[in-house]
Tab-separated table of C-alpha atoms and ligand atoms in Angstrom:
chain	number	residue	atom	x	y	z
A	1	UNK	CA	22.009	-10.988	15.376
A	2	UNK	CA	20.070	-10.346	18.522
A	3	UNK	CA	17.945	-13.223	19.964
A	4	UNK	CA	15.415	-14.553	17.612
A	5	UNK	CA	11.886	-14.230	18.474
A	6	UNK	CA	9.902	-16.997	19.117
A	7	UNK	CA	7.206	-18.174	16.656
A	8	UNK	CA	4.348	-17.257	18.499
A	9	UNK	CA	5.255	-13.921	17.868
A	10	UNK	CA	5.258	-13.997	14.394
A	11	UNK	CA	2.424	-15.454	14.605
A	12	UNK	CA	0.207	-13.225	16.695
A	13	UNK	CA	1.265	-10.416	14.846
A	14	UNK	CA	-0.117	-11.584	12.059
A	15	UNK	CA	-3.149	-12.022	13.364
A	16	UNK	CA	-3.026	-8.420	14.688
A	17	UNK	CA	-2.295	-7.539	10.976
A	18	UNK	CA	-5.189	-9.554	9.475
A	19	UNK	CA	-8.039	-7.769	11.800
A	20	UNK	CA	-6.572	-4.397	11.578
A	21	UNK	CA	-6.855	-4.638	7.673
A	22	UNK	CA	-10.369	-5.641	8.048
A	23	UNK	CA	-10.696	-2.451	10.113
A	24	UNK	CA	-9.047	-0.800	7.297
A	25	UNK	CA	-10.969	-1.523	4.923
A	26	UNK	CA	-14.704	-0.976	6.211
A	27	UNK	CA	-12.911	2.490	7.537
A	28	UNK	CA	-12.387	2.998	4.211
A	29	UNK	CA	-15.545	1.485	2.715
A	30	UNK	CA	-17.326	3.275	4.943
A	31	UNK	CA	-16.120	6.669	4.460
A	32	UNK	CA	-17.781	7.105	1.243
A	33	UNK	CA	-20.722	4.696	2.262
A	34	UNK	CA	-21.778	6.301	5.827
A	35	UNK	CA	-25.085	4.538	5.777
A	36	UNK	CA	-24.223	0.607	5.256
A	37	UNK	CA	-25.222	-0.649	8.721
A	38	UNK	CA	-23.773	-3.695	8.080
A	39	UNK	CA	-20.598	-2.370	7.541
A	40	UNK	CA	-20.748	-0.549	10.738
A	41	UNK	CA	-21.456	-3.569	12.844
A	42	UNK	CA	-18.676	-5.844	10.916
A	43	UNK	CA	-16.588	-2.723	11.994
A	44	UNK	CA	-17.074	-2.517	15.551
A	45	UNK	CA	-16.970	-6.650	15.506
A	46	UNK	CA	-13.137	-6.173	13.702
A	47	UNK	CA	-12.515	-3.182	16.138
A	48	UNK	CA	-13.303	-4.971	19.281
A	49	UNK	CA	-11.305	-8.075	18.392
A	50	UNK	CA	-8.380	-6.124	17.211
A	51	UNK	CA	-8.471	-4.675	20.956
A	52	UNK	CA	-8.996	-8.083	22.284
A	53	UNK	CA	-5.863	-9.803	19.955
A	54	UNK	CA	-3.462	-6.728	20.998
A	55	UNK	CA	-4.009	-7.127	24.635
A	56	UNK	CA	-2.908	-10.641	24.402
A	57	UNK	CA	-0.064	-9.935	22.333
A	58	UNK	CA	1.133	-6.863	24.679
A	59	UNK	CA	1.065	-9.141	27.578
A	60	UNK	CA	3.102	-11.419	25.858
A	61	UNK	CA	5.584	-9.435	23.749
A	62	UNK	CA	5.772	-5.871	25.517
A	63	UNK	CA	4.080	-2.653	24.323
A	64	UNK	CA	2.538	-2.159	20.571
A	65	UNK	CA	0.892	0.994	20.940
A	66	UNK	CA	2.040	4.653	21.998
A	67	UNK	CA	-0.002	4.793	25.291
A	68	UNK	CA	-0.475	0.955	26.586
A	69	UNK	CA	0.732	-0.118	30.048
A	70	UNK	CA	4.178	-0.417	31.033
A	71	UNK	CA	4.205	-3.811	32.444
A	72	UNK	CA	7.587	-3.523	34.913
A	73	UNK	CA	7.751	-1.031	37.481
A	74	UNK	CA	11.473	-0.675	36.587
A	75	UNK	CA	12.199	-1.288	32.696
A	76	UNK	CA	10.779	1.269	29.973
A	77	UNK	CA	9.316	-2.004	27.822
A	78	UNK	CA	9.036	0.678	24.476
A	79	UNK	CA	11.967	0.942	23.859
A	80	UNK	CA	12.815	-2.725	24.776
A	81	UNK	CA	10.837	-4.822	22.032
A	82	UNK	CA	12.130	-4.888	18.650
A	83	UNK	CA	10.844	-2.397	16.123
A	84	UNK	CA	9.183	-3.124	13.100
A	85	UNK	CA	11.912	-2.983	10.399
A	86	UNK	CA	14.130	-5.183	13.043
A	87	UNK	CA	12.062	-8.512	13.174
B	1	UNK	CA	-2.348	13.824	16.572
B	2	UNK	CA	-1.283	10.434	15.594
B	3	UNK	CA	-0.329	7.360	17.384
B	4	UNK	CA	2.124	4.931	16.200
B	5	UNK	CA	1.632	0.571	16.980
B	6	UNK	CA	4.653	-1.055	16.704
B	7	UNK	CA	3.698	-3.440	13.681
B	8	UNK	CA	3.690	-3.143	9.713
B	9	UNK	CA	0.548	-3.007	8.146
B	10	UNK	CA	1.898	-6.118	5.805
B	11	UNK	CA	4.584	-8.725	6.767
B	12	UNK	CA	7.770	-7.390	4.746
B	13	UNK	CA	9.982	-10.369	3.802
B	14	UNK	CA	12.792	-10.562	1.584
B	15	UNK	CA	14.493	-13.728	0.693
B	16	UNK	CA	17.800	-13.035	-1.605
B	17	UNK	CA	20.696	-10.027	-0.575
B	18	UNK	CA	20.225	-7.609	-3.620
B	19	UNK	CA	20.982	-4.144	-3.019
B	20	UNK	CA	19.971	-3.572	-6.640
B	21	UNK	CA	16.813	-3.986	-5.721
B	22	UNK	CA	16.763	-1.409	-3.035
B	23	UNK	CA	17.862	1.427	-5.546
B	24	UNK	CA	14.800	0.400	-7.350
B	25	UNK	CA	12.375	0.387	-3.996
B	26	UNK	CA	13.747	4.238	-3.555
B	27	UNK	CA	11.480	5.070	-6.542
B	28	UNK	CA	8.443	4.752	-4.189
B	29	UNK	CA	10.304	6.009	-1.012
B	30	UNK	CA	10.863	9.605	-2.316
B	31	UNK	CA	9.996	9.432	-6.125
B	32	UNK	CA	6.969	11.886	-7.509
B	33	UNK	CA	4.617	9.301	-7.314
B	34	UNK	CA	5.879	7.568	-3.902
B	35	UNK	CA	4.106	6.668	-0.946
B	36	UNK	CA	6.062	9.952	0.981
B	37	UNK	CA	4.168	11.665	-1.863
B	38	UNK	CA	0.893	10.187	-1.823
B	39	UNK	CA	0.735	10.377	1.986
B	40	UNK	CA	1.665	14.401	2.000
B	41	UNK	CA	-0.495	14.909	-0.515
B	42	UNK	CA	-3.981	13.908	0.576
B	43	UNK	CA	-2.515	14.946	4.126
B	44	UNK	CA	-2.683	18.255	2.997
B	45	UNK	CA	-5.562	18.186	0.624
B	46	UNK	CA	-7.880	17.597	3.553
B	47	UNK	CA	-7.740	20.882	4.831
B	48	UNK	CA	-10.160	22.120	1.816
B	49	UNK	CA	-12.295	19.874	0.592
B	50	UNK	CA	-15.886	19.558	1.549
B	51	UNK	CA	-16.492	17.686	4.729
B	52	UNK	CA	-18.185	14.636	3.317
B	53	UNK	CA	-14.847	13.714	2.147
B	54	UNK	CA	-11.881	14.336	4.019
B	55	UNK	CA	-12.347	11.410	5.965
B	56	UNK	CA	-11.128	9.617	3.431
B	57	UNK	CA	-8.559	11.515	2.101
B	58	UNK	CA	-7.319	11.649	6.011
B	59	UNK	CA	-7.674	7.623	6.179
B	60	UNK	CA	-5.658	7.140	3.146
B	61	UNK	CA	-3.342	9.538	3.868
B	62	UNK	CA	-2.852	7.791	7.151
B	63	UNK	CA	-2.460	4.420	5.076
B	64	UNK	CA	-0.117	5.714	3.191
B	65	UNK	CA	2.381	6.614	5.909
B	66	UNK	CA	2.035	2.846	6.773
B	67	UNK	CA	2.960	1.870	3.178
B	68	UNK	CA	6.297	3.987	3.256
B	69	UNK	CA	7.051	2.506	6.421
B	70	UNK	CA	7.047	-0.474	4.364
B	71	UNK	CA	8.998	0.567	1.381
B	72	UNK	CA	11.808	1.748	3.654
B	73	UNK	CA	11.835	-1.517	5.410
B	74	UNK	CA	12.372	-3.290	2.599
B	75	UNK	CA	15.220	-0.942	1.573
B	76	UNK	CA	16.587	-1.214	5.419
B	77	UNK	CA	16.837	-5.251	4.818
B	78	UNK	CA	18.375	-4.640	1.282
B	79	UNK	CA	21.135	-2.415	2.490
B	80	UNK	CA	21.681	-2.771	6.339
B	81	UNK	CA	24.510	-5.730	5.562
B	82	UNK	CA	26.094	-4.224	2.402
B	83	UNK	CA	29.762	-3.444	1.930
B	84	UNK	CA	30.885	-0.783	0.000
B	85	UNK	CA	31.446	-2.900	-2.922
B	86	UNK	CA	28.551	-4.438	-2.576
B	87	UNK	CA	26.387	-0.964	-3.025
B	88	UNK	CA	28.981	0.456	-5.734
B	89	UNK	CA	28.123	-3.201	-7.645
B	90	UNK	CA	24.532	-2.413	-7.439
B	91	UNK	CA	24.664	1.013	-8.517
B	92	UNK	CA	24.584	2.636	-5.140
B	93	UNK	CA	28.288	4.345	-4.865
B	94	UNK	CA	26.584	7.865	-4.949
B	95	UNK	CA	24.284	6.990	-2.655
B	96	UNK	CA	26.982	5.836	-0.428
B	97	UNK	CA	29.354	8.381	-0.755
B	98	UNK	CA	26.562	11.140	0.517
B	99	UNK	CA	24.648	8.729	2.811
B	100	UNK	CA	26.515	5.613	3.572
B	101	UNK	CA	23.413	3.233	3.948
B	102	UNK	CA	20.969	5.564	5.587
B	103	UNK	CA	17.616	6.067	3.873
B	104	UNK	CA	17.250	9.299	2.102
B	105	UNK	CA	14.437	10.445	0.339
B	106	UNK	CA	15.467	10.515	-3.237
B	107	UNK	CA	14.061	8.604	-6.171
B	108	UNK	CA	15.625	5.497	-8.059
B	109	UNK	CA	17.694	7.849	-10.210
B	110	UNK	CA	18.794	9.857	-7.307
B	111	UNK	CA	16.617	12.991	-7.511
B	112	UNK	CA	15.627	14.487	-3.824
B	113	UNK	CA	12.070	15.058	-3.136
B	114	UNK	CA	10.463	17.745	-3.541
B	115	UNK	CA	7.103	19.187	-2.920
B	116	UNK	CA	6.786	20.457	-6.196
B	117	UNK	CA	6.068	16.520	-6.801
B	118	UNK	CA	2.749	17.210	-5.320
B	119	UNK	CA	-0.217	19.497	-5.767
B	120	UNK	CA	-3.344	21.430	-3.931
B	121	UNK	CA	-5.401	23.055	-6.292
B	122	UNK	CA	-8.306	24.050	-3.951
B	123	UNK	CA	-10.391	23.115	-6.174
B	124	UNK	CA	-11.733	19.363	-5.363
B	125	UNK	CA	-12.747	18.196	-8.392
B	126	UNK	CA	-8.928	18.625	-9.726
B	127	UNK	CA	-7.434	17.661	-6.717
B	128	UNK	CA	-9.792	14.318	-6.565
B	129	UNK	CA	-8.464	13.768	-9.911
B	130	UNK	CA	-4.884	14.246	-9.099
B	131	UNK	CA	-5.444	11.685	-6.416
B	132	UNK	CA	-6.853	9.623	-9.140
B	133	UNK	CA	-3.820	9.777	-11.564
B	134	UNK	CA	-1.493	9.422	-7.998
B	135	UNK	CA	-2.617	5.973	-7.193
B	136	UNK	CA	-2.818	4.887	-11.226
B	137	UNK	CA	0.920	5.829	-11.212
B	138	UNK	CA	1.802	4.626	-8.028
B	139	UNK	CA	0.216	0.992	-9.157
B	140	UNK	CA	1.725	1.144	-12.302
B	141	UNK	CA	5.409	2.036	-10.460
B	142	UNK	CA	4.781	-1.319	-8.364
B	143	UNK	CA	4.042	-3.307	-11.988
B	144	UNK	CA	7.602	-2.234	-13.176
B	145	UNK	CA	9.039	-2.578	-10.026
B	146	UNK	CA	7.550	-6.291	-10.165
B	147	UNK	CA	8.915	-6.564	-13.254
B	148	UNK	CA	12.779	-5.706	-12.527
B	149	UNK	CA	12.258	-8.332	-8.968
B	150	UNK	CA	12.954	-11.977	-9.147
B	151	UNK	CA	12.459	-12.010	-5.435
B	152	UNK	CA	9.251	-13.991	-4.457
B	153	UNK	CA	9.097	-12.558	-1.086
B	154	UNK	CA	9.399	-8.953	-2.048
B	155	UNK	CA	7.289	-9.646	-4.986
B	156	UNK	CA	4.552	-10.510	-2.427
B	157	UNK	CA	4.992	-7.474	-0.114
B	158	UNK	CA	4.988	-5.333	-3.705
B	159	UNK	CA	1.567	-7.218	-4.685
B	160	UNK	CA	-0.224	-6.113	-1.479
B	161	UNK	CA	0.971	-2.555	-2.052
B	162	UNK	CA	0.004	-2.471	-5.688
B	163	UNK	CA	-3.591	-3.857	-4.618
B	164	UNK	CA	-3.947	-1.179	-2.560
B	165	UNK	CA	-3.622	1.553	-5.308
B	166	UNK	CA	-6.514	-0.222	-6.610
B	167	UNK	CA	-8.533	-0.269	-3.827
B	168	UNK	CA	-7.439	3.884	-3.101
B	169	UNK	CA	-8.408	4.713	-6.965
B	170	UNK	CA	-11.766	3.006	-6.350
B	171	UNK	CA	-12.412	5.395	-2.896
B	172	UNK	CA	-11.293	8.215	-4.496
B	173	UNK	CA	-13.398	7.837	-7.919
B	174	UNK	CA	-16.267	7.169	-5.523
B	175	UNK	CA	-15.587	10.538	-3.893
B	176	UNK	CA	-15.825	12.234	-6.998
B	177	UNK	CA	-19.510	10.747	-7.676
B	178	UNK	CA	-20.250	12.046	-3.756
B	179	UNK	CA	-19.528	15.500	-4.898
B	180	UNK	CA	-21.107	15.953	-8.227
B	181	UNK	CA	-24.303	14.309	-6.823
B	182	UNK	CA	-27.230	16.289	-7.536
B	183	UNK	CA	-29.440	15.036	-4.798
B	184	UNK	CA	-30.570	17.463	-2.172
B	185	UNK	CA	-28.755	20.470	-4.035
B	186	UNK	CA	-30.288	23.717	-4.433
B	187	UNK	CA	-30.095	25.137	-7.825
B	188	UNK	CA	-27.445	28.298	-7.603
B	189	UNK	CA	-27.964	29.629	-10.965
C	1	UNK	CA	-11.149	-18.071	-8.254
C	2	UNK	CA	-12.595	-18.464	-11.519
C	3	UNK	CA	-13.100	-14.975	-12.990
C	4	UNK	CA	-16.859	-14.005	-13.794
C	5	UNK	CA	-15.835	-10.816	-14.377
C	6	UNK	CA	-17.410	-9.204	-17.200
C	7	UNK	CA	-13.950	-7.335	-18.344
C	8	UNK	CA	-10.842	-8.317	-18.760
C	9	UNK	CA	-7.861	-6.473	-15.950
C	10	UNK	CA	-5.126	-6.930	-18.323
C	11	UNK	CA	-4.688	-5.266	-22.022
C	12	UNK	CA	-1.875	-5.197	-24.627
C	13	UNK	CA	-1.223	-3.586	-28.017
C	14	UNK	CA	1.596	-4.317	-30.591
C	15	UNK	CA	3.876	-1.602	-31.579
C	16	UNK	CA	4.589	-0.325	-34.730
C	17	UNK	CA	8.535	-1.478	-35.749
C	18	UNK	CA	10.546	-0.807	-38.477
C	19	UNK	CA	13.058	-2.517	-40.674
C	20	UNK	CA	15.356	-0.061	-39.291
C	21	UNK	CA	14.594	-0.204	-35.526
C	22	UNK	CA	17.644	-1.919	-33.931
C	23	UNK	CA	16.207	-4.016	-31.548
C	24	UNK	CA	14.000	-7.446	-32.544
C	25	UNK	CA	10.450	-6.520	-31.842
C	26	UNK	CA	8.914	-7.004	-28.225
C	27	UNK	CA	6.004	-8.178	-30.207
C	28	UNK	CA	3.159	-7.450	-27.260
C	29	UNK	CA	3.462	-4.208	-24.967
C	30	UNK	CA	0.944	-4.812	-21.723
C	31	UNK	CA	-0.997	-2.696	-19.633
C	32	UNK	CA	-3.353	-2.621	-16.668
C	33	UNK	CA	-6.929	-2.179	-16.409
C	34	UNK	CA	-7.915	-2.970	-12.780
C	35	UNK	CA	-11.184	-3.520	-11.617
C	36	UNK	CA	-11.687	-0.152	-10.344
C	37	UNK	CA	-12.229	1.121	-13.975
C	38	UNK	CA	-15.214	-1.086	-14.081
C	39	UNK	CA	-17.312	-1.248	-11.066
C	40	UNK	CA	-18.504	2.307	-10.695
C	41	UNK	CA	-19.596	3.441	-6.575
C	42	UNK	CA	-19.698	0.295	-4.712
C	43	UNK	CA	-22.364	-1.892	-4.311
C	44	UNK	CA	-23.558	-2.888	-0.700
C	45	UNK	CA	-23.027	-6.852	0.232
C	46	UNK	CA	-20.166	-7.831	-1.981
C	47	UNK	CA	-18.285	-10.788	-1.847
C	48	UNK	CA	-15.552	-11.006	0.978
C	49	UNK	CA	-12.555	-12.686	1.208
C	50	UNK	CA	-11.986	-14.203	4.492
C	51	UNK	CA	-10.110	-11.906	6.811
C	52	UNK	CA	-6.688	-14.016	6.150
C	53	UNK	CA	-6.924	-14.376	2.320
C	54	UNK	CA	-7.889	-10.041	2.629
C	55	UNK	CA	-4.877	-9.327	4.031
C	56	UNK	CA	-2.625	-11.351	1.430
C	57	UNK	CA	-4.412	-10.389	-1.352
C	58	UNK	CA	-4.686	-6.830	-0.124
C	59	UNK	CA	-8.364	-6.209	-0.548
C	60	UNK	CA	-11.254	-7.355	1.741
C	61	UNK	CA	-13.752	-7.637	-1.658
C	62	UNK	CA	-12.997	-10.037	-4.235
C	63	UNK	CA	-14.153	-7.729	-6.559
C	64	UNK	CA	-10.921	-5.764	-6.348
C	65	UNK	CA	-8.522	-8.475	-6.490
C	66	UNK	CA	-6.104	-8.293	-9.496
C	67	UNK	CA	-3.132	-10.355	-9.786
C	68	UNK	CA	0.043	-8.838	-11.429
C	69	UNK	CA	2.901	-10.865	-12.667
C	70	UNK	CA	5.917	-9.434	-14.960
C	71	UNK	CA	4.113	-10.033	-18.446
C	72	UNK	CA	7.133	-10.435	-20.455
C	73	UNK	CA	8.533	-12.947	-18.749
C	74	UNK	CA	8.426	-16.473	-20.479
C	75	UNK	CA	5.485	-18.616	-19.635
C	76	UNK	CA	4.551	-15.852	-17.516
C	77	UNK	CA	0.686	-16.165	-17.652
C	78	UNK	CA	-2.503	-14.429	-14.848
C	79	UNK	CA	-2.680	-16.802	-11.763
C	80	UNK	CA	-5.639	-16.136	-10.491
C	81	UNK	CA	-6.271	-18.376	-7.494
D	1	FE2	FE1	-2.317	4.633	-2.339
């Protein structure tokens, strides 16, 4: 096998996972309730953290998203960090 | 468009090497009530369908494509490692013998997809319903799969999936009530 | 979590066998019926799981949550947590 990965990135993923299902959900919620402001604002709260958690984890771990920085000037980090299936 | 992130919706672990398992896990890669299924569906359902719904049916859809990813991680795990004898002992020979251990899009018995799986009616009371019936079948293909799995880790991955049937049948019922509601309708006959 | 459900999520019947069915009788045949049967359009305010316990248990409202373990296996029984 390739070089484990450490902990923390098991970890943080996780934690990626556990907001984005939150997001999910009220997505989903909230496509046949349009009107349930309090939905809306646990939304953006869940949206906004999401951003927040994925940052960290990109700065960390490389690229998680079609479209986010390429942190080296030199090395395509995409294609460098394990995919999904692999970890 | 869409955009792919590099992550699973759900941790997939599995703790024991049985390739039997992954024959059964093909049932809801490309089986008639699968998540390839489900996903194409509603994907193409959208198109006609009053607006105050196809954000859901786009959302799920979207979901969906998440959940196969999934499915065929699970069957990646199962089979990446196995030897020939391995896959012929766990009823996988004609699999192998047509696809090694790539991922195909067949059911558990070996049946390719097909689109005929799947239906658009146009009309979206009957296609609601369909969407209904999907995600009761797709929940009750998890239960058997459940059933056949003594793997605690898969098991796990398997719950989350089956939960979300539940949660899809619920959004989809309540889509149904959105369209036959009689406020603010004008009487056409 | 103590169920104060006012349904049950979990059914079963017993099948009819014969004298001259082969097989000894499986005595209970089991079937689903999830919470979404029940609750009609969504109330507003529900109960939430935390964020953590949403994502294992797959929903965010406890309302949805419905345990399935293989029924026919021995001492196989709901663990609802
Ligand atoms: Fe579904």
């Amino acid at each position: 096998m390739t070089k484990p990965l450490p902990k923390e990135y098991y970890k943080q993923l996780e934690e990626i996972q556990t907001a984005d299902f939150v997001v999910m959900e009220l997505m989903l919620y909230l496509d046949t309730h349009p009107t349930d402001q309090q939905a809306i604002g646990q939304y953006n709260q869940f949206s906004q953290y999401s951003k927040q958690l994925k940052r960290a984890f990109e700065s960390q771990f490389g690229p998680l998203q079609q479209g986010s920085l390429n942190p080296s000037q030199t090395d395509w980090a995409w294609s460098e960090s394990p995919w999904p299936w692999q970890v | 468009m869409w955009t792919y992130e590099k992550k699973l919706q759900y941790p997939v672990k599995v703790s024991t090497c049985n390739p039997t398992l992954a024959k059964y896990l093909m049932e809801q890669y490309g089986g008639a009530d699968g998540e390839l299924a489900a996903a194409l569906r509603y994907m193409n359902q959208r198109y006609t369908i009053p607006g105050k719904v196809i954000g859901l049916l786009n959302d799920i859809a979207t979901e969906e494509f998440a959940h196969l990813e999934m499915i065929a991680t699970m069957i990646y795990k199962l089979t990446k490692d196995a030897t020939p004898q391995q896959l012929r002992d766990a009823g996988l020979a004609e699999h192998y013998v047509s696809h090694d251990s790539a991922l195909f899009y067949n059911n558990a018995a070996g049946v390719p997809f097909t689109a005929a799986y799947i239906q658009a009616k146009g009309d979206p009371i009957a296609d609601l319903y369909e969407d209904i019936a999907a995600e009761e079948k797709a929940r009750a293909t998890y239960q058997w799969i459940i059933d056949m799995s003594d793997d605690p880790d898969l098991n796990d991955s398997l719950r989350f999936l089956r939960e979300r049937e539940v949660v899809h049948s619920q959004r989809f019922r309540e889509a149904v009530e959105i369209l036959k509601d009689e406020r603010d309708q004008k009487k056409v006959f | 979590m103590k169920s104060q459900q006012p349904f049950t999520s979990a059914k079963s019947y017993v099948p009819p066998h014969s004298p001259f069915d082969p097989c000894p009788p499986i005595g209970r045949k089991y079937y689903s019926t999830p919470p979404n049967l029940y609750l009609g359009f969504q109330p507003s305010d529900l109960p939430q799981f935390s964020p953590a316990d949403a994502l294992r248990k797959g929903t965010l409202w406890k309302v949805f949550y419905d345990y399935y373990d293989n029924p026919y296996r021995k001492g196989a029984g709901k663990s609802r947590d």
